[in-house]
Amino acid sequence: MPSQLGKDSFNKGHAFDMRNGVAVEVGVNKAPKTTIVPNGSGQPAPSWVAFDRQVLRFSAYFQEAVHEKREETYRIRRCTILYYLEDDSIQVNEARQENSGIPQGTLIRRHQIPKPAPNDDKCYTVDSFNVGNNVTLYSRSFTITDCDAFTRNYLTKTGTKVPEPAGGEPVDPYFEHRQKQVDAMQPHRPYEKCDTLKQFLENDRKVLRFYCVWDHSSEMFGDVRELILHYFLADDTMEIREVIKANSGRDAAPKFLHRSKVPKEVGALHKPGEITQRTVLNVFGPMGHGGRYILDSLKTGAVEKEFYTDADLTIGAKVNVWGREVTICDMDEFTAHHYKCKFNVDIPPAIVYKMSESTKVEREIPPYNGWGSEEDSRANCLKLIAQAPKRDFIKFMKKDRQGLESHVLRYLARMDTNRPIDIDRTFIISFFLSDGTISVFEPEKRNSGIVHGKFIERSRINKKEGGYYEAEDLFVGAVVTFRSHQFIITDADEYAKTYAEKHKDD
């Protein structure tokens, strides 16, 4: 081929080459001149290793023209140029000014910036930055006025002479004009200085704890309620939490009183704007725009309210919490130490306010009304959700009917009465050993005029002296009372007599 004439080397070219220990693409002319390591600063190493986290900082400004504005014709914008030695990248930040109306902050994000034309094929290096130099970054001319100590030391070691700052940055006339207006501006409303920072810093996280009671048992459905009062020394506020015990029937409210200042005297509600932190007087002029006001140091007509402080709280003191009289009964160790150190007073003994276990009111079971079984009625009083009474299953299995063993004791009885109509009445009393129940049956008697059949349904029957009737309470000659009816047992069947003989020692 004609293009190969006269060539004696036909090897293929490579795409990467090593420069300062870093692989770079061959043929790229915009690769910057990497920053050199100053002599005597260490062994030769790649720039991204030798200059890791090392940044040169320059103070600069640029002048921006302002058109169609009478107050200013130009504006001075102060910036900070950051030069990163590890990759020769540049970042420009502008300090934010109050109410400037200009997007400020990061003007140029960090990257390698090319030089202006006709040298746009090259990027800026550290040689282009020094105090007093003008650097053009994307058509903006930045004048470098100063640098920090690290930057001055680095440039000096590389052989660059760094001049001293000439006269600082020029003054922005419009910014000075606005600053004078701000300094001369007076607030329209006078404020009193109320510095509570010292109290907050000294007493932050210091809380006094008091154990209190609120007794409103004199009211309808009232009782004694236990409370815990927290007094915050940082801002003289207090909060109250209620001690709600298990199964008390009360809702678990998070707070009894929200954290706030509590006034000593509770009166009628004030109108909006009646209570303020300052009082002003209208000197002259109409109300509203154009009027002149001054601060009233005497606070004429001001409504003053006295609030509770830590000096008012001690054991035995009564605190009026928005109409509720709360009595302080005890305090914790930190609170007692605070009063001992601050007020140098002896802490009075604690007031016993908790109900002792011996004086607790026992649960009252209402009397049996005759509906259903007594065990079932009692179960309704013990739990919110009624449950069937539990039976003695082992006793039931042993004493249940097994073949010829019925485990039922039967007795013959008559009424213990003087009424002629009831004297001749006879009854059969059956006692079931499996569950201790009793049933009374009246047999048929012709021409008696009395309906025969079931007299008392099978159930457990109470004795007058307490407890239930058991097998040992029924014997020949015994007088028993079932549901206000008195019976005399006159005889027993053979099984009852045999059972009594076998278990006479039980």
Coordinates of C-alpha atoms in Angstrom, one line a residue:
M1 CA 0.0 0.0 0.0
P2 CA 1.3 3.5 -0.7
S3 CA 0.8 4.5 3.0
Q4 CA 3.1 1.8 4.2
L5 CA 6.0 2.9 1.9
G6 CA 9.2 3.7 3.8
K7 CA 8.0 2.3 7.2
D8 CA 10.1 -0.2 9.0
S9 CA 8.0 -0.4 12.2
F10 CA 4.5 -1.8 12.1
N11 CA 3.7 -2.3 15.8
K12 CA 0.2 -1.4 17.1
G13 CA 0.0 1.9 19.2
H14 CA -1.2 1.7 22.8
A15 CA -4.1 3.7 24.3
F16 CA -2.8 4.5 27.8
D17 CA 0.5 5.7 29.1
M18 CA 1.9 6.3 32.7
R19 CA 2.3 9.9 33.9
N20 CA 3.4 10.5 37.4
G21 CA 2.3 7.0 38.4
V22 CA -1.2 7.4 37.0
A23 CA -2.5 5.8 33.8
V24 CA -3.7 8.5 31.4
E25 CA -5.1 8.3 27.8
V26 CA -2.6 8.8 25.1
G27 CA -3.3 11.7 22.7
V28 CA -5.4 13.8 25.1
N29 CA -3.9 17.3 25.1
K30 CA -6.3 18.7 27.8
A31 CA -4.7 16.5 30.5
P32 CA -3.6 19.1 33.1
K33 CA -0.1 19.4 34.4
T34 CA -0.2 17.5 37.7
T35 CA 0.8 19.3 40.8
I36 CA 4.4 18.6 41.9
V37 CA 5.5 17.6 45.4
P38 CA 7.7 20.3 47.0
N39 CA 11.3 19.3 47.4
G40 CA 12.1 17.7 50.8
S41 CA 8.4 17.1 51.6
G42 CA 8.5 13.3 51.1
Q43 CA 9.1 10.5 48.6
P44 CA 7.7 10.9 45.0
A45 CA 4.2 9.5 44.9
P46 CA 1.1 9.9 42.8
S47 CA -0.7 13.2 43.3
W48 CA -3.9 11.6 44.5
V49 CA -1.8 10.0 47.3
A50 CA 0.6 12.9 48.1
F51 CA -2.1 15.6 48.2
D52 CA -5.0 13.6 49.6
R53 CA -7.4 16.0 51.5
Q54 CA -5.1 19.0 50.8
V55 CA -6.9 22.1 49.5
L56 CA -5.6 25.6 48.7
R57 CA -7.9 28.4 49.8
F58 CA -8.0 31.8 48.2
S59 CA -10.1 34.8 49.0
A60 CA -11.3 36.6 45.9
Y61 CA -14.0 38.9 44.5
F62 CA -15.5 39.8 41.2
Q63 CA -17.4 42.9 40.1
E64 CA -20.9 42.5 38.6
A65 CA -22.6 45.3 36.6
V66 CA -26.1 46.3 37.6
H67 CA -28.3 47.7 34.9
E68 CA -31.5 49.9 35.2
K69 CA -31.2 50.5 38.9
R70 CA -30.7 53.9 40.5
E71 CA -29.4 52.8 43.8
E72 CA -26.4 50.9 42.5
T73 CA -24.5 50.6 39.2
Y74 CA -22.2 47.7 40.2
R75 CA -22.0 45.1 42.9
I76 CA -19.0 43.5 44.6
R77 CA -19.4 39.8 45.2
R78 CA -17.0 38.1 47.6
C79 CA -16.0 34.5 47.0
T80 CA -13.7 31.7 48.2
I81 CA -11.8 29.7 45.6
L82 CA -10.9 26.2 46.6
Y83 CA -8.1 24.4 44.7
Y84 CA -7.8 20.6 45.2
L85 CA -4.2 19.5 44.8
E86 CA -5.1 15.8 44.3
D87 CA -6.8 16.3 40.9
D88 CA -6.3 20.0 40.1
S89 CA -10.1 20.6 40.4
I90 CA -11.5 24.0 41.4
Q91 CA -14.6 25.0 43.3
V92 CA -15.9 28.5 43.9
N93 CA -18.2 29.4 46.9
E94 CA -19.9 32.7 47.7
A95 CA -20.8 33.7 51.2
R96 CA -24.5 34.2 51.7
Q97 CA -25.7 37.7 52.6
E98 CA -28.9 38.5 54.4
N99 CA -31.8 39.7 52.1
S100 CA -29.5 39.9 49.1
G101 CA -32.0 38.5 46.7
I102 CA -29.2 36.7 44.7
P103 CA -28.7 32.9 44.4
Q104 CA -25.6 32.4 46.5
G105 CA -23.6 29.5 47.8
T106 CA -21.8 27.3 45.4
L107 CA -21.2 29.3 42.2
I108 CA -19.0 26.7 40.4
R109 CA -19.0 23.1 41.4
R110 CA -15.8 21.2 41.8
H111 CA -14.2 20.1 38.5
Q112 CA -11.3 20.9 36.2
I113 CA -11.8 24.3 34.6
P114 CA -10.3 25.1 31.2
K115 CA -8.6 28.4 30.5
P116 CA -10.2 31.0 28.4
A117 CA -9.6 31.1 24.6
P118 CA -7.3 30.8 22.8
N119 CA -5.8 28.5 25.5
D120 CA -9.0 26.6 26.1
D121 CA -7.2 23.3 25.3
K122 CA -5.5 23.5 28.7
C123 CA -6.9 23.5 32.2
Y124 CA -5.9 25.7 35.2
T125 CA -3.1 24.5 37.4
V126 CA -1.7 25.8 40.7
D127 CA 0.7 28.1 38.8
S128 CA -2.2 30.4 37.8
F129 CA -3.2 31.2 41.4
N130 CA -1.5 33.7 43.6
V131 CA -2.3 36.8 45.6
G132 CA -2.9 39.7 43.3
N133 CA -3.6 37.6 40.2
N134 CA -6.8 37.9 38.1
V135 CA -8.3 34.5 37.1
T136 CA -11.1 34.3 34.5
L137 CA -13.4 31.4 35.2
Y138 CA -16.3 31.1 32.7
S139 CA -16.2 34.8 31.6
R140 CA -16.0 36.1 35.2
S141 CA -12.8 37.8 36.3
F142 CA -11.9 36.9 39.8
T143 CA -9.3 39.0 41.7
I144 CA -7.4 37.1 44.4
T145 CA -6.9 39.2 47.4
D146 CA -5.6 36.8 50.1
C147 CA -5.0 33.2 51.0
D148 CA -4.7 31.1 54.2
A149 CA -1.6 30.1 56.0
F150 CA -1.4 26.5 54.5
T151 CA -1.8 27.9 51.0
R152 CA 1.0 30.5 51.6
N153 CA 3.3 27.9 53.0
Y154 CA 2.7 25.5 50.1
L155 CA 3.3 28.1 47.4
T156 CA 6.5 29.3 49.2
K157 CA 7.9 25.7 49.2
T158 CA 7.2 25.3 45.5
G159 CA 9.3 28.4 44.8
T160 CA 6.4 30.9 44.2
K161 CA 6.7 34.3 46.0
V162 CA 3.4 35.1 47.6
P163 CA 2.9 38.9 48.1
E164 CA 1.2 40.3 51.1
P165 CA -2.5 41.4 50.7
A166 CA -2.5 44.9 49.3
G167 CA -5.5 46.7 50.7
G168 CA -8.2 44.0 51.0
E169 CA -11.4 43.8 49.0
P170 CA -13.1 47.0 47.6
V171 CA -16.2 48.3 49.4
D172 CA -19.6 47.7 47.9
P173 CA -21.3 51.1 48.2
Y174 CA -24.9 49.7 48.1
F175 CA -24.1 47.1 50.7
E176 CA -22.8 49.9 53.0
H177 CA -25.9 51.9 52.4
R178 CA -28.1 49.0 53.4
Q179 CA -26.0 48.3 56.5
K180 CA -26.4 51.9 57.6
Q181 CA -30.2 51.6 57.2
V182 CA -30.2 48.4 59.3
D183 CA -28.1 49.9 62.0
A184 CA -30.4 53.0 62.2
M185 CA -33.6 51.0 62.2
Q186 CA -35.5 51.0 65.5
P187 CA -38.2 48.4 66.4
H188 CA -41.7 49.7 66.2
R189 CA -42.7 47.8 69.4
P190 CA -40.5 48.2 72.4
Y191 CA -39.6 44.9 74.1
E192 CA -38.5 44.4 77.6
K193 CA -35.4 42.3 78.0
C194 CA -36.3 39.1 79.9
D195 CA -33.2 36.8 79.9
T196 CA -34.0 33.3 81.2
L197 CA -31.0 31.6 79.5
K198 CA -29.0 31.5 82.7
Q199 CA -31.8 29.8 84.6
F200 CA -32.2 27.3 81.9
L201 CA -28.5 26.5 81.6
E202 CA -28.1 26.1 85.4
N203 CA -31.2 24.1 86.0
D204 CA -31.8 22.1 82.9
R205 CA -32.9 18.5 83.5
K206 CA -33.4 19.3 87.2
V207 CA -36.9 18.3 88.3
L208 CA -38.4 18.2 91.7
R209 CA -40.8 15.4 92.5
F210 CA -43.6 15.5 95.0
Y211 CA -46.1 12.8 96.0
C212 CA -49.6 14.3 96.4
V213 CA -53.2 13.4 97.0
W214 CA -56.4 15.0 95.8
D215 CA -59.3 14.3 98.2
H216 CA -62.7 15.0 96.8
S217 CA -64.6 12.3 98.6
S218 CA -67.1 14.8 99.9
E219 CA -68.5 15.2 96.4
M220 CA -70.7 12.7 94.7
F221 CA -68.8 9.7 93.4
G222 CA -65.6 11.3 94.7
D223 CA -62.6 9.5 96.2
V224 CA -59.0 10.0 97.1
R225 CA -56.6 10.1 94.1
E226 CA -52.9 9.8 94.2
L227 CA -50.8 12.2 92.1
I228 CA -47.2 12.9 91.3
L229 CA -46.2 16.6 90.9
H230 CA -43.1 17.4 88.8
Y231 CA -41.7 20.9 89.2
F232 CA -39.2 22.0 86.5
L233 CA -36.5 24.3 87.8
A234 CA -35.5 25.4 84.3
D235 CA -38.6 27.4 83.6
D236 CA -40.7 27.3 86.9
T237 CA -43.4 25.1 85.3
M238 CA -45.1 22.0 86.7
E239 CA -47.0 19.0 85.5
I240 CA -49.1 16.5 87.4
R241 CA -49.5 12.8 86.6
E242 CA -52.1 10.5 88.2
V243 CA -51.1 7.2 89.7
I244 CA -53.7 4.8 88.2
K245 CA -53.6 1.4 89.8
A246 CA -54.6 -1.8 88.1
N247 CA -58.3 -2.6 87.9
S248 CA -59.2 0.8 89.3
G249 CA -61.8 1.4 86.6
R250 CA -60.2 4.7 85.4
D251 CA -58.9 5.6 82.0
A252 CA -55.1 5.7 81.8
A253 CA -54.9 9.4 80.9
P254 CA -51.3 10.5 80.1
K255 CA -51.4 13.6 82.2
F256 CA -53.6 15.1 84.9
L257 CA -52.2 18.6 84.2
H258 CA -50.1 19.6 81.2
R259 CA -46.8 21.2 81.8
S260 CA -47.4 24.9 82.5
K261 CA -47.2 27.7 85.1
V262 CA -49.9 27.4 87.7
P263 CA -51.4 30.6 89.2
K264 CA -52.0 30.8 92.9
E265 CA -55.4 32.4 92.5
V266 CA -57.9 31.3 89.9
G267 CA -60.3 33.9 88.7
A268 CA -62.5 34.7 85.7
L269 CA -61.0 34.2 82.3
H270 CA -59.4 37.3 80.8
K271 CA -60.1 38.8 77.5
P272 CA -57.8 38.2 74.6
G273 CA -54.9 40.7 74.7
E274 CA -55.6 41.7 78.3
I275 CA -52.5 39.9 79.7
T276 CA -49.3 40.9 77.9
Q277 CA -45.6 41.0 78.7
R278 CA -45.4 44.8 78.1
T279 CA -47.5 47.9 78.4
V280 CA -47.2 50.8 75.9
L281 CA -48.6 54.3 75.9
N282 CA -49.9 56.2 72.8
V283 CA -47.9 59.5 73.0
F284 CA -49.6 61.3 70.1
G285 CA -51.1 60.6 66.7
P286 CA -54.0 58.6 65.6
M287 CA -54.4 54.9 66.3
G288 CA -52.7 52.6 63.8
H289 CA -50.4 54.0 61.1
G290 CA -48.6 57.2 62.1
G291 CA -49.0 56.8 65.9
R292 CA -46.1 57.0 68.3
Y293 CA -45.8 54.7 71.3
I294 CA -43.4 54.5 74.3
L295 CA -42.8 51.7 76.8
D296 CA -44.6 52.2 80.1
S297 CA -42.1 51.3 82.8
L298 CA -44.7 51.6 85.5
K299 CA -47.0 49.1 83.7
T300 CA -50.1 51.1 84.3
G301 CA -53.2 48.9 84.1
A302 CA -51.3 45.7 83.6
V303 CA -52.8 42.5 85.0
E304 CA -50.2 40.7 87.2
K305 CA -50.6 37.1 88.2
E306 CA -48.6 35.3 90.8
F307 CA -47.5 31.8 90.0
Y308 CA -46.2 28.9 92.2
T309 CA -42.5 28.6 92.6
D310 CA -40.3 26.1 94.4
A311 CA -40.4 28.2 97.6
D312 CA -44.2 27.5 97.9
L313 CA -43.9 23.7 97.6
T314 CA -43.2 21.7 100.8
I315 CA -44.6 18.7 102.6
G316 CA -48.1 19.6 104.0
A317 CA -48.6 22.6 101.6
K318 CA -51.9 22.8 99.7
V319 CA -51.6 23.7 96.0
N320 CA -54.6 25.2 94.2
V321 CA -54.5 23.5 90.8
W322 CA -57.2 25.3 88.9
G323 CA -59.7 24.9 91.6
R324 CA -58.6 21.5 92.9
E325 CA -56.9 21.4 96.2
V326 CA -53.9 19.1 96.0
T327 CA -52.0 18.3 99.3
I328 CA -48.2 17.5 99.1
C329 CA -47.5 14.5 101.3
D330 CA -43.9 13.4 100.4
M331 CA -40.9 14.2 98.2
D332 CA -37.9 12.2 96.7
E333 CA -34.3 12.4 97.8
F334 CA -33.2 14.9 95.1
T335 CA -36.0 17.3 96.1
A336 CA -35.1 17.1 99.8
H337 CA -31.4 17.8 99.0
H338 CA -32.4 20.8 96.8
Y339 CA -34.4 22.4 99.7
K340 CA -31.7 21.6 102.2
C341 CA -29.0 23.4 100.0
K342 CA -31.1 26.3 98.7
F343 CA -33.3 27.2 101.6
N344 CA -31.4 25.6 104.5
V345 CA -34.6 24.2 106.0
D346 CA -35.4 21.0 107.8
I347 CA -37.7 18.7 105.8
P348 CA -40.9 17.9 107.7
P349 CA -41.9 14.3 108.1
A350 CA -43.9 12.7 105.4
I351 CA -47.7 12.4 105.6
V352 CA -49.1 8.9 105.4
Y353 CA -51.5 9.0 102.5
K354 CA -51.5 5.4 101.1
M355 CA -54.2 3.1 102.2
S356 CA -52.8 0.2 104.2
E357 CA -53.6 -3.4 103.3
S358 CA -55.4 -4.1 106.5
T359 CA -57.9 -1.2 106.0
K360 CA -58.8 -2.1 102.5
V361 CA -62.5 -2.6 102.0
E362 CA -63.4 -6.2 101.3
R363 CA -65.5 -7.0 98.3
E364 CA -69.2 -7.2 99.1
I365 CA -71.1 -10.0 97.6
P366 CA -74.8 -9.2 97.2
P367 CA -77.3 -11.6 98.9
Y368 CA -78.7 -14.5 96.9
N369 CA -82.0 -13.5 95.3
G370 CA -83.2 -17.0 94.6
W371 CA -82.8 -17.0 90.8
G372 CA -80.6 -19.8 89.5
S373 CA -78.0 -21.4 91.6
E374 CA -76.1 -19.4 94.2
E375 CA -72.7 -20.4 92.8
D376 CA -73.7 -19.1 89.4
S377 CA -74.9 -15.8 90.9
R378 CA -71.6 -15.5 92.9
A379 CA -69.6 -16.0 89.7
N380 CA -71.3 -13.0 88.1
C381 CA -70.0 -10.8 90.9
L382 CA -66.4 -12.0 90.8
K383 CA -65.6 -11.4 87.1
L384 CA -66.7 -9.0 84.4
I385 CA -67.4 -11.8 82.0
A386 CA -69.4 -14.4 83.8
Q387 CA -68.1 -18.0 83.8
A388 CA -69.7 -21.2 85.0
P389 CA -68.7 -22.3 88.5
K390 CA -66.1 -25.1 88.5
R391 CA -67.1 -28.5 89.8
D392 CA -65.1 -30.9 91.8
F393 CA -64.5 -33.4 89.0
I394 CA -62.5 -35.9 91.1
K395 CA -65.3 -36.1 93.7
F396 CA -67.9 -36.4 90.9
M397 CA -66.1 -39.4 89.4
K398 CA -65.8 -41.2 92.7
K399 CA -69.3 -40.5 94.0
D400 CA -71.2 -40.8 90.7
R401 CA -73.6 -43.7 90.1
Q402 CA -71.6 -46.9 89.6
G403 CA -73.7 -50.1 89.1
L404 CA -75.8 -50.7 92.1
E405 CA -74.0 -48.0 94.0
S406 CA -76.3 -44.9 93.5
H407 CA -74.4 -42.7 96.0
V408 CA -77.7 -41.0 96.9
L409 CA -78.8 -40.8 100.5
R410 CA -82.6 -40.7 101.0
Y411 CA -84.4 -39.7 104.2
L412 CA -88.0 -39.5 105.3
A413 CA -89.0 -36.2 106.9
R414 CA -91.9 -34.2 108.0
M415 CA -92.5 -30.5 108.6
D416 CA -91.7 -29.1 112.0
T417 CA -94.9 -27.0 112.3
N418 CA -98.1 -26.7 114.4
R419 CA -100.3 -26.0 111.4
P420 CA -102.9 -28.8 111.1
I421 CA -102.8 -28.8 107.3
D422 CA -99.0 -29.4 107.3
I423 CA -98.6 -31.8 110.2
D424 CA -99.4 -34.9 108.2
R425 CA -97.3 -34.0 105.1
T426 CA -94.3 -36.3 104.5
F427 CA -91.2 -35.6 102.3
I428 CA -88.3 -37.5 100.8
I429 CA -85.0 -35.7 101.1
S430 CA -82.3 -36.9 98.7
F431 CA -78.6 -36.0 99.2
F432 CA -76.4 -36.6 96.1
L433 CA -72.8 -37.4 97.2
S434 CA -71.3 -36.5 93.8
D435 CA -71.8 -32.8 94.1
G436 CA -73.4 -32.2 97.5
T437 CA -76.8 -31.1 96.2
I438 CA -80.2 -31.7 97.9
S439 CA -83.6 -32.2 96.4
V440 CA -87.0 -32.5 98.3
F441 CA -89.9 -34.5 96.9
E442 CA -93.4 -34.8 98.3
P443 CA -95.1 -38.1 97.6
E444 CA -98.7 -38.3 96.6
K445 CA -101.3 -38.6 99.4
R446 CA -104.9 -39.1 98.3
N447 CA -107.6 -36.7 99.3
S448 CA -105.0 -34.4 101.0
G449 CA -105.8 -31.4 98.8
I450 CA -102.1 -30.7 98.3
V451 CA -100.3 -31.0 94.9
H452 CA -97.6 -33.7 95.1
G453 CA -94.3 -33.7 93.3
K454 CA -91.1 -31.7 93.4
F455 CA -91.0 -29.5 96.5
I456 CA -87.4 -28.1 96.2
E457 CA -85.4 -28.5 93.1
R458 CA -82.0 -30.1 93.3
S459 CA -79.4 -27.6 94.4
R460 CA -76.9 -26.8 97.1
I461 CA -78.6 -25.4 100.2
N462 CA -77.0 -23.0 102.8
K463 CA -77.1 -23.5 106.5
K464 CA -78.1 -20.6 108.8
E465 CA -74.7 -20.6 110.5
G466 CA -72.9 -20.5 107.2
G467 CA -71.7 -23.0 104.7
Y468 CA -73.6 -25.7 102.8
Y469 CA -75.3 -28.8 104.1
E470 CA -73.1 -31.9 103.9
A471 CA -73.8 -35.7 104.4
E472 CA -72.9 -35.6 108.1
D473 CA -75.6 -32.9 108.8
L474 CA -78.4 -35.3 107.7
F475 CA -79.3 -38.1 110.2
V476 CA -82.4 -39.5 111.9
G477 CA -83.7 -36.9 114.4
A478 CA -81.9 -34.0 112.8
V479 CA -83.7 -30.7 112.3
V480 CA -82.8 -29.0 109.1
T481 CA -84.0 -25.8 107.4
F482 CA -84.3 -25.7 103.6
R483 CA -85.4 -22.4 102.1
S484 CA -87.3 -21.2 105.2
H485 CA -89.0 -24.6 105.7
Q486 CA -88.0 -26.6 108.8
F487 CA -87.9 -30.4 108.5
I488 CA -87.5 -33.2 111.0
I489 CA -85.8 -36.3 109.6
T490 CA -87.7 -39.3 110.9
D491 CA -86.2 -42.2 109.0
A492 CA -83.6 -43.2 106.3
D493 CA -83.3 -46.0 103.7
E494 CA -81.1 -48.9 104.0
Y495 CA -78.4 -47.5 101.7
A496 CA -78.2 -44.3 103.8
K497 CA -77.9 -46.3 107.1
T498 CA -75.2 -48.6 105.6
Y499 CA -73.3 -45.6 104.2
A500 CA -73.4 -43.9 107.6
E501 CA -72.1 -47.0 109.4
K502 CA -69.2 -47.3 106.9
H503 CA -68.2 -43.6 107.2
K504 CA -68.9 -42.9 110.8
D505 CA -65.3 -41.9 111.4
D506 CA -65.1 -39.5 108.4

